[in-house]
Coordinates of C-alpha atoms and ligand atoms in Angstrom, one line a residue:
M1 CA -14.2 10.9 35.4
L2 CA -12.0 12.8 32.9
D3 CA -13.9 13.1 29.8
W4 CA -11.0 12.4 27.7
E5 CA -12.8 12.9 24.1
Q6 CA -13.7 16.5 25.1
I7 CA -9.5 17.4 25.7
F8 CA -9.2 15.1 22.5
A9 CA -7.8 17.3 19.4
T10 CA -10.3 17.2 16.5
R11 CA -8.1 15.6 14.4
S12 CA -8.4 12.5 17.0
S13 CA -12.0 11.9 15.7
R14 CA -12.1 10.1 12.8
M15 CA -9.7 8.0 14.1
R16 CA -11.8 5.1 15.3
A17 CA -11.5 1.2 15.2
S18 CA -13.6 -0.2 12.1
E19 CA -16.5 -2.9 12.3
I20 CA -14.4 -4.9 9.8
R21 CA -11.7 -4.9 12.9
E22 CA -13.5 -6.6 15.0
L23 CA -14.7 -9.3 12.7
L24 CA -11.4 -10.1 11.8
K25 CA -10.2 -10.4 15.3
L26 CA -12.1 -13.8 15.0
L27 CA -9.6 -15.3 12.4
D28 CA -7.2 -16.3 15.4
Q29 CA -9.5 -19.0 15.1
P30 CA -7.4 -21.9 13.3
D31 CA -10.2 -23.5 11.2
I32 CA -10.3 -20.5 9.5
I33 CA -8.9 -20.2 5.7
S34 CA -7.7 -16.5 5.3
F35 CA -8.1 -14.3 2.5
A36 CA -8.3 -11.4 4.5
G37 CA -4.9 -9.9 5.7
G38 CA -2.6 -8.1 3.0
I39 CA 0.5 -9.5 4.7
P40 CA 3.7 -11.7 3.6
D41 CA 3.6 -15.4 3.9
P42 CA 5.9 -15.5 6.4
A43 CA 7.2 -18.9 5.4
L44 CA 9.2 -16.8 2.7
F45 CA 11.0 -14.1 4.9
P46 CA 15.2 -14.8 4.1
D47 CA 15.3 -15.8 7.6
V48 CA 18.7 -17.6 7.5
A49 CA 20.0 -14.1 5.3
F50 CA 18.8 -12.0 8.2
K51 CA 20.2 -14.3 10.9
E52 CA 24.0 -13.9 9.3
A53 CA 23.1 -9.9 8.5
Y54 CA 22.5 -9.7 12.1
S55 CA 25.6 -12.3 13.6
D56 CA 28.1 -10.3 10.9
I57 CA 26.7 -6.8 12.9
F58 CA 27.3 -8.3 15.8
S59 CA 30.6 -9.9 15.4
G60 CA 32.2 -7.0 13.7
A61 CA 33.7 -3.7 14.4
Q62 CA 30.5 -2.1 13.0
V63 CA 28.1 -3.1 16.0
N64 CA 28.4 0.1 17.8
A65 CA 27.6 2.2 14.9
A66 CA 24.4 0.0 14.8
L67 CA 23.4 0.7 18.1
Q68 CA 23.9 4.1 18.0
Y69 CA 21.7 7.2 17.6
S70 CA 22.0 7.3 13.4
V71 CA 21.3 10.4 10.9
S72 CA 17.5 11.5 10.3
E73 CA 18.2 10.8 6.3
G74 CA 18.7 6.9 6.9
Y75 CA 22.0 4.3 6.5
K76 CA 23.7 5.6 3.6
P77 CA 24.7 2.3 1.7
L78 CA 21.1 1.6 2.2
R79 CA 20.4 4.7 -0.1
E80 CA 22.7 4.2 -2.2
W81 CA 21.5 0.6 -3.1
I82 CA 18.1 1.8 -3.5
A83 CA 19.1 4.8 -5.7
R84 CA 20.8 2.2 -8.0
D85 CA 17.7 -0.3 -7.6
V86 CA 14.9 2.3 -9.0
A87 CA 17.8 3.4 -11.5
K88 CA 16.7 0.1 -13.2
I89 CA 13.2 1.3 -13.6
G90 CA 14.3 4.5 -14.5
I91 CA 14.2 6.5 -11.7
D92 CA 17.2 8.4 -11.6
C93 CA 18.3 9.8 -8.6
T94 CA 21.1 10.5 -6.2
P95 CA 21.3 8.7 -2.7
D96 CA 20.6 11.9 -1.0
N97 CA 17.3 11.9 -3.0
V98 CA 16.4 8.9 -1.0
F99 CA 14.9 9.1 2.4
I100 CA 14.3 5.9 4.9
T101 CA 11.3 5.2 6.5
S102 CA 10.1 3.4 9.6
G103 CA 8.1 1.2 7.0
S104 CA 6.4 3.2 4.3
Q105 CA 3.0 3.4 6.0
Q106 CA 5.3 6.5 8.1
A107 CA 5.7 8.0 4.5
L108 CA 2.4 8.3 4.3
D109 CA 1.8 10.1 7.4
Y110 CA 4.5 12.0 6.9
L111 CA 3.3 13.4 3.6
G112 CA 0.4 14.1 4.8
K113 CA 1.6 16.2 7.4
L114 CA 3.5 18.5 5.3
F115 CA 0.8 18.5 2.5
L116 CA -2.8 18.8 4.2
S117 CA -3.8 21.7 6.4
P118 CA -7.9 20.9 7.6
N119 CA -10.0 20.8 4.4
D120 CA -7.2 20.5 1.8
T121 CA -8.4 18.0 -0.3
A122 CA -6.5 14.8 -1.4
L123 CA -7.4 12.7 -4.8
V124 CA -7.2 9.5 -3.7
T125 CA -8.6 6.6 -6.6
W126 CA -12.4 5.1 -5.0
P127 CA -11.6 2.5 -3.5
T128 CA -7.6 2.9 -2.1
Y129 CA -5.4 1.9 0.1
L130 CA -7.3 1.9 3.3
G131 CA -4.0 2.8 5.3
A132 CA -3.3 5.8 3.4
L133 CA -6.7 7.0 4.4
S134 CA -6.1 6.7 7.8
A135 CA -3.2 8.4 7.6
F136 CA -4.3 11.3 5.7
N137 CA -7.3 11.6 8.1
A138 CA -5.1 13.2 10.8
Y139 CA -4.7 16.2 9.0
E140 CA -8.6 16.5 8.6
P141 CA -8.6 16.5 4.8
N142 CA -11.3 16.1 2.5
Y143 CA -11.6 13.6 -0.1
D144 CA -12.2 13.6 -3.8
Q145 CA -12.1 10.8 -6.5
L146 CA -9.2 10.9 -8.9
S147 CA -10.5 9.9 -12.1
L148 CA -8.0 8.3 -14.0
N149 CA -9.7 8.1 -17.4
G150 CA -9.8 11.6 -17.7
N151 CA -13.3 12.6 -17.8
R152 CA -13.3 15.4 -14.9
T153 CA -12.0 18.6 -15.3
P154 CA -9.3 20.5 -13.6
E155 CA -12.0 22.8 -12.8
A156 CA -14.5 20.2 -11.3
Y157 CA -11.4 19.4 -8.7
R158 CA -11.1 23.1 -7.5
D159 CA -14.6 23.7 -7.7
T160 CA -15.0 20.7 -5.1
A161 CA -12.2 22.0 -2.8
A162 CA -13.1 25.6 -3.1
K163 CA -16.4 24.4 -1.2
T164 CA -15.2 22.8 1.1
G165 CA -12.5 26.0 2.0
G166 CA -9.4 24.3 1.0
A167 CA -7.2 23.7 -2.3
V168 CA -6.2 20.3 -3.6
K169 CA -2.6 19.1 -2.3
F170 CA -1.7 15.8 -4.3
A171 CA -3.4 12.7 -6.0
Y172 CA -2.3 9.4 -4.2
L173 CA -2.1 6.2 -6.0
S174 CA -0.7 2.8 -6.7
A175 CA 0.3 2.6 -10.1
D176 CA 1.1 -0.9 -9.8
F177 CA -1.2 -4.0 -8.2
S178 CA -2.8 -1.3 -6.1
N179 CA -3.9 -2.4 -2.3
P180 CA -7.2 -3.2 -2.8
T181 CA -7.9 -4.1 -6.4
G182 CA -4.8 -5.3 -7.4
E183 CA -4.8 -3.7 -10.6
T184 CA -2.6 -1.5 -12.8
I185 CA -3.0 1.3 -14.4
D186 CA -2.0 1.9 -17.9
L187 CA 0.6 4.1 -19.5
A188 CA -1.7 6.9 -21.2
A189 CA -3.5 7.2 -17.8
R190 CA -0.3 7.9 -16.1
E191 CA 0.3 10.5 -18.8
R192 CA -3.0 11.9 -18.1
L193 CA -2.2 11.9 -14.5
L194 CA 0.9 13.9 -14.8
A195 CA -0.9 16.3 -17.2
L196 CA -3.7 16.5 -14.7
A197 CA -1.4 17.7 -11.9
D198 CA 0.3 20.1 -14.5
E199 CA -3.0 21.4 -14.7
L200 CA -3.5 21.8 -11.1
D201 CA 0.2 21.9 -10.0
I202 CA -0.3 19.5 -7.3
A203 CA 2.1 17.0 -6.0
I204 CA 1.7 12.9 -6.9
L205 CA 2.3 10.8 -4.4
E206 CA 3.1 7.3 -6.2
D207 CA 2.6 4.3 -3.6
A208 CA 5.1 1.9 -4.9
A209 CA 4.9 -1.2 -1.8
Y210 CA 4.2 -4.1 -4.6
Q211 CA 6.6 -2.7 -7.0
H212 CA 8.3 -5.6 -7.2
L213 CA 5.4 -8.4 -7.2
R214 CA 5.1 -8.2 -10.7
Y215 CA 3.4 -12.3 -12.0
D216 CA 3.4 -11.2 -16.1
G217 CA 2.5 -8.4 -18.4
E218 CA 4.8 -6.4 -19.5
A219 CA 6.2 -3.9 -16.8
I220 CA 5.2 0.1 -17.2
P221 CA 7.5 2.8 -16.5
P222 CA 6.4 4.1 -12.8
I223 CA 4.8 7.7 -13.1
M224 CA 8.1 8.7 -11.3
A225 CA 10.2 7.8 -14.4
L226 CA 8.1 9.0 -16.6
D227 CA 8.0 12.6 -14.6
I228 CA 11.9 12.1 -14.5
A229 CA 11.9 11.9 -18.2
R230 CA 9.6 15.0 -19.4
R231 CA 11.6 17.0 -17.1
G232 CA 15.2 16.1 -17.6
G233 CA 16.1 15.5 -14.5
I234 CA 14.3 14.7 -10.5
E235 CA 14.3 18.2 -9.4
N236 CA 12.0 19.1 -12.1
T237 CA 9.3 16.7 -10.9
R238 CA 6.4 16.8 -9.4
T239 CA 6.2 13.5 -7.5
I240 CA 6.7 11.2 -4.9
Y241 CA 7.7 7.8 -5.0
S242 CA 7.4 5.7 -1.7
G243 CA 8.5 2.4 -1.5
S244 CA 8.9 -0.9 1.0
F245 CA 11.1 -3.7 1.9
S246 CA 7.9 -5.2 3.7
K247 CA 6.2 -7.6 0.9
T248 CA 10.1 -8.4 -0.6
L249 CA 12.4 -8.9 2.5
A250 CA 10.1 -8.5 5.5
P251 CA 8.0 -5.9 7.3
G252 CA 8.6 -7.1 11.0
L253 CA 11.7 -4.4 10.7
R254 CA 10.1 -1.5 9.6
V255 CA 11.6 -0.1 6.8
G256 CA 10.4 1.9 3.9
F257 CA 11.3 4.5 1.8
V258 CA 10.6 7.7 -0.3
V259 CA 12.4 8.9 -4.0
A260 CA 11.6 12.9 -4.7
A261 CA 13.7 16.3 -5.1
M262 CA 15.7 17.2 -2.6
P263 CA 13.0 20.4 -1.3
V264 CA 10.9 17.5 -0.8
I265 CA 13.4 15.3 1.1
R266 CA 14.9 18.2 3.8
K267 CA 11.6 18.9 4.6
L268 CA 10.8 15.3 5.6
V269 CA 14.3 14.7 7.4
L270 CA 13.2 17.8 9.8
M271 CA 10.0 15.9 10.5
K272 CA 11.6 12.8 11.0
Q273 CA 13.8 14.5 13.7
A274 CA 10.8 16.0 15.3
A275 CA 9.1 12.5 15.3
D276 CA 11.7 9.9 15.7
L277 CA 15.1 10.5 15.1
H278 CA 15.5 8.2 12.5
S279 CA 14.5 4.8 11.5
S280 CA 16.5 1.5 13.1
T281 CA 19.7 1.6 13.0
I282 CA 20.0 -2.0 13.3
N283 CA 17.7 -3.1 10.9
Q284 CA 18.7 -0.7 8.3
I285 CA 22.0 -2.4 8.2
A286 CA 20.6 -5.4 8.2
I287 CA 18.4 -5.0 5.4
E288 CA 21.5 -3.1 3.5
H289 CA 23.2 -6.4 3.6
V290 CA 20.0 -8.4 2.9
A291 CA 19.6 -7.2 0.1
S292 CA 22.7 -5.9 -1.3
R293 CA 23.6 -10.0 -1.3
G294 CA 20.1 -11.8 -2.7
F295 CA 17.6 -9.3 -3.2
D296 CA 17.0 -10.7 -6.9
A297 CA 16.9 -14.1 -5.5
Q298 CA 14.8 -13.8 -2.9
V299 CA 12.1 -11.4 -5.3
A300 CA 12.2 -14.4 -7.7
K301 CA 11.2 -16.9 -4.9
I302 CA 8.2 -15.1 -3.8
R303 CA 7.1 -14.1 -7.2
S304 CA 7.1 -17.3 -8.2
V305 CA 5.2 -18.4 -5.0
Y306 CA 2.5 -15.6 -5.3
S307 CA 2.0 -16.2 -9.0
K308 CA 0.8 -19.5 -8.4
R309 CA -1.6 -18.5 -5.8
R310 CA -2.9 -16.0 -7.6
D311 CA -3.7 -18.4 -10.8
A312 CA -5.1 -20.6 -8.3
M313 CA -7.1 -18.0 -6.6
L314 CA -8.5 -16.8 -10.2
A315 CA -8.9 -20.1 -11.6
A316 CA -11.1 -21.4 -8.5
L317 CA -13.3 -17.8 -8.9
D318 CA -14.0 -19.0 -12.4
K319 CA -14.7 -22.0 -11.1
Y320 CA -17.4 -21.9 -8.4
M321 CA -18.4 -18.0 -8.7
P322 CA -22.0 -17.2 -9.6
K323 CA -21.7 -15.3 -12.9
N324 CA -23.0 -12.1 -11.4
A325 CA -19.8 -11.9 -10.1
T326 CA -17.1 -9.5 -11.4
W327 CA -13.2 -9.7 -10.1
T328 CA -9.9 -8.3 -11.4
R329 CA -7.3 -10.4 -13.0
P330 CA -3.8 -8.9 -11.2
E331 CA -0.6 -9.0 -13.6
G332 CA 1.0 -8.6 -9.8
G333 CA 0.7 -8.0 -6.0
M334 CA -1.3 -10.0 -3.7
F335 CA -4.9 -9.5 -4.3
V336 CA -8.2 -10.1 -5.9
W337 CA -11.0 -7.6 -5.6
V338 CA -14.5 -9.2 -6.2
T339 CA -17.6 -7.0 -7.2
L340 CA -21.3 -8.9 -6.4
P341 CA -24.3 -7.9 -7.8
E342 CA -25.7 -4.1 -6.1
G343 CA -27.6 -4.5 -2.8
M344 CA -25.7 -6.7 -1.6
D345 CA -23.5 -6.4 1.7
G346 CA -19.6 -7.3 2.2
A347 CA -19.8 -6.9 5.7
E348 CA -22.8 -8.9 6.7
L349 CA -21.3 -11.8 3.8
L350 CA -18.3 -11.7 6.6
A351 CA -19.8 -12.5 9.1
K352 CA -22.1 -15.2 7.5
S353 CA -18.6 -16.7 5.9
I354 CA -16.5 -16.7 9.3
A355 CA -19.7 -17.8 11.2
T356 CA -21.0 -20.9 8.4
E357 CA -18.0 -21.3 6.2
K358 CA -15.1 -20.5 7.8
V359 CA -13.8 -18.0 5.1
A360 CA -12.4 -14.5 5.8
F361 CA -11.8 -11.6 3.4
V362 CA -12.0 -7.9 3.9
P363 CA -15.3 -6.4 2.9
G364 CA -14.7 -3.1 0.7
R365 CA -16.3 -0.3 1.8
A366 CA -13.7 0.3 4.3
F367 CA -11.5 0.8 1.3
Y368 CA -13.4 3.8 0.0
A369 CA -13.4 7.5 1.1
D370 CA -17.4 7.9 1.3
G371 CA -17.7 4.5 2.5
S372 CA -19.8 3.3 -0.6
N373 CA -20.0 0.8 -2.3
A374 CA -20.4 -2.1 0.1
N375 CA -21.2 -4.6 -2.7
T376 CA -16.9 -5.0 -3.1
L377 CA -14.6 -7.5 -1.2
R378 CA -10.8 -7.8 -0.9
M379 CA -9.4 -11.5 -1.4
S380 CA -5.5 -12.1 -1.1
F381 CA -4.1 -14.9 -2.1
S382 CA -0.2 -14.5 0.1
C383 CA -1.0 -16.5 2.7
A384 CA -2.7 -19.9 1.7
D385 CA -1.6 -22.5 -0.7
E386 CA -3.3 -23.3 -3.7
A387 CA -5.7 -26.3 -1.8
M388 CA -6.7 -24.2 0.8
I389 CA -7.6 -21.4 -1.8
D390 CA -9.7 -23.6 -4.1
E391 CA -11.9 -25.0 -0.7
G392 CA -12.0 -21.6 0.2
I393 CA -13.2 -20.0 -2.4
K394 CA -15.5 -23.1 -3.2
R395 CA -17.2 -22.1 -0.1
L396 CA -17.9 -18.8 -0.6
G397 CA -19.2 -19.4 -4.1
R398 CA -21.6 -21.5 -2.1
L399 CA -22.2 -18.9 0.3
I400 CA -22.9 -16.0 -2.5
S401 CA -24.7 -18.0 -4.5
N402 CA -26.9 -18.9 -2.1
A403 CA -27.3 -15.1 -1.1
I404 CA -28.2 -13.9 -4.4
R405 CA -30.7 -16.7 -4.6
A406 CA -32.2 -16.0 -1.2
A407 CA -32.5 -11.5 -2.4
A408 CA -33.8 -12.8 -5.9
Ligands
PLP501 C1 -0.4 0.2 -0.8 C2 0.4 -0.1 0.0 N1 1.1 0.7 0.9 C3 2.1 1.1 1.9 C4 2.0 -0.4 2.9 C5 2.5 0.3 4.1 O1 3.7 -0.9 4.1 P1 5.0 -0.9 5.0 O2 4.7 0.6 6.2 O3 4.8 -2.1 5.9 O4 6.0 -0.9 4.3 C6 1.0 -1.1 2.8 C7 0.8 -1.9 3.6 O5 0.2 -3.3 3.5 C8 0.4 -1.2 1.7 O6 -0.6 -2.3 0.9

């Protein structure tokens, strides 16, 4: 028998299915209330608009182009639409600064490949998006904790990177409604991050997957917009902005994008030529079709539904959670992040919760690059209605209260 592990590249050693994934497989049971998936509610997909879009494509002259190979940069009218859309939030760019990816997940893979040599350091928040860690892991980096309150000096980051034989290359974060905490980075912290990145001379990867899902509070300019404003134009920036149609229109079409200065875009285009040539032509055309005819109405619809679910989850947490648990109060996105007393373990709790209360969530440890903070939980409110949210949190509150009492 061939010993596959012996001949796999070293980069594959960090590619492992987590124990959490095994537990989450149990979610197929129909009677489970799930706060686990970070996915949009399929009932909100603009399916009629997509049906019309594909029907128009197939009944018009565009069909041949839609089924043909196309350019690696992406479908021009879609890049033009995106350039207009991001201009509304202060990201002034040309369509040439926009590069289409197969979901923003592909952008994370490409950016990891573009910047990280083995042992280089990626700065990430503690916790961070698990899919970003999975994407970057293939390039064998080290991770260091990105502090957004300014309490670490540039030297501290440099020293840590030097000890592991590499250099700091970028800071990755979501500034709005992050996965997993739902939190927003305030303006002062965004400015501090830009100053830190200047000092370290590194890139900032701004993951804006949830950008359009704000339910209340004042919108804060993206880091990319602040960078453009202070540098006088996108070509002088160090920020790379990634966005997605997955949370607003539909994830199954796999259309995301990157906005960046031309030297970055030119490299990404070469990488795409080598990896998959281009993202699905027909899906890019359909996304452009649906976005240009009704993006704002679609976003208004999903915001109205998700904001009520967010309110229901926060109200239920207030009602049912024991006093020594704390949680975030997100102004948007899909997640609430719960912190339990020290010593509690989210993975153990999930196993019990699925077995006895039939409620699922994601244990928080997986979102930490160092696997710490086992006493945290990610709860998504996107796919459950208000009554289910109340019932699910009630059961979970009971389980957690009992677990805390048993541990006391
Ligand atoms: C923060 C964040 N970034 C990127 C992605 C990837 O999304 P997609 O590839 O569908 O654009 C997700 C998906 O959940 C996410 O939560």
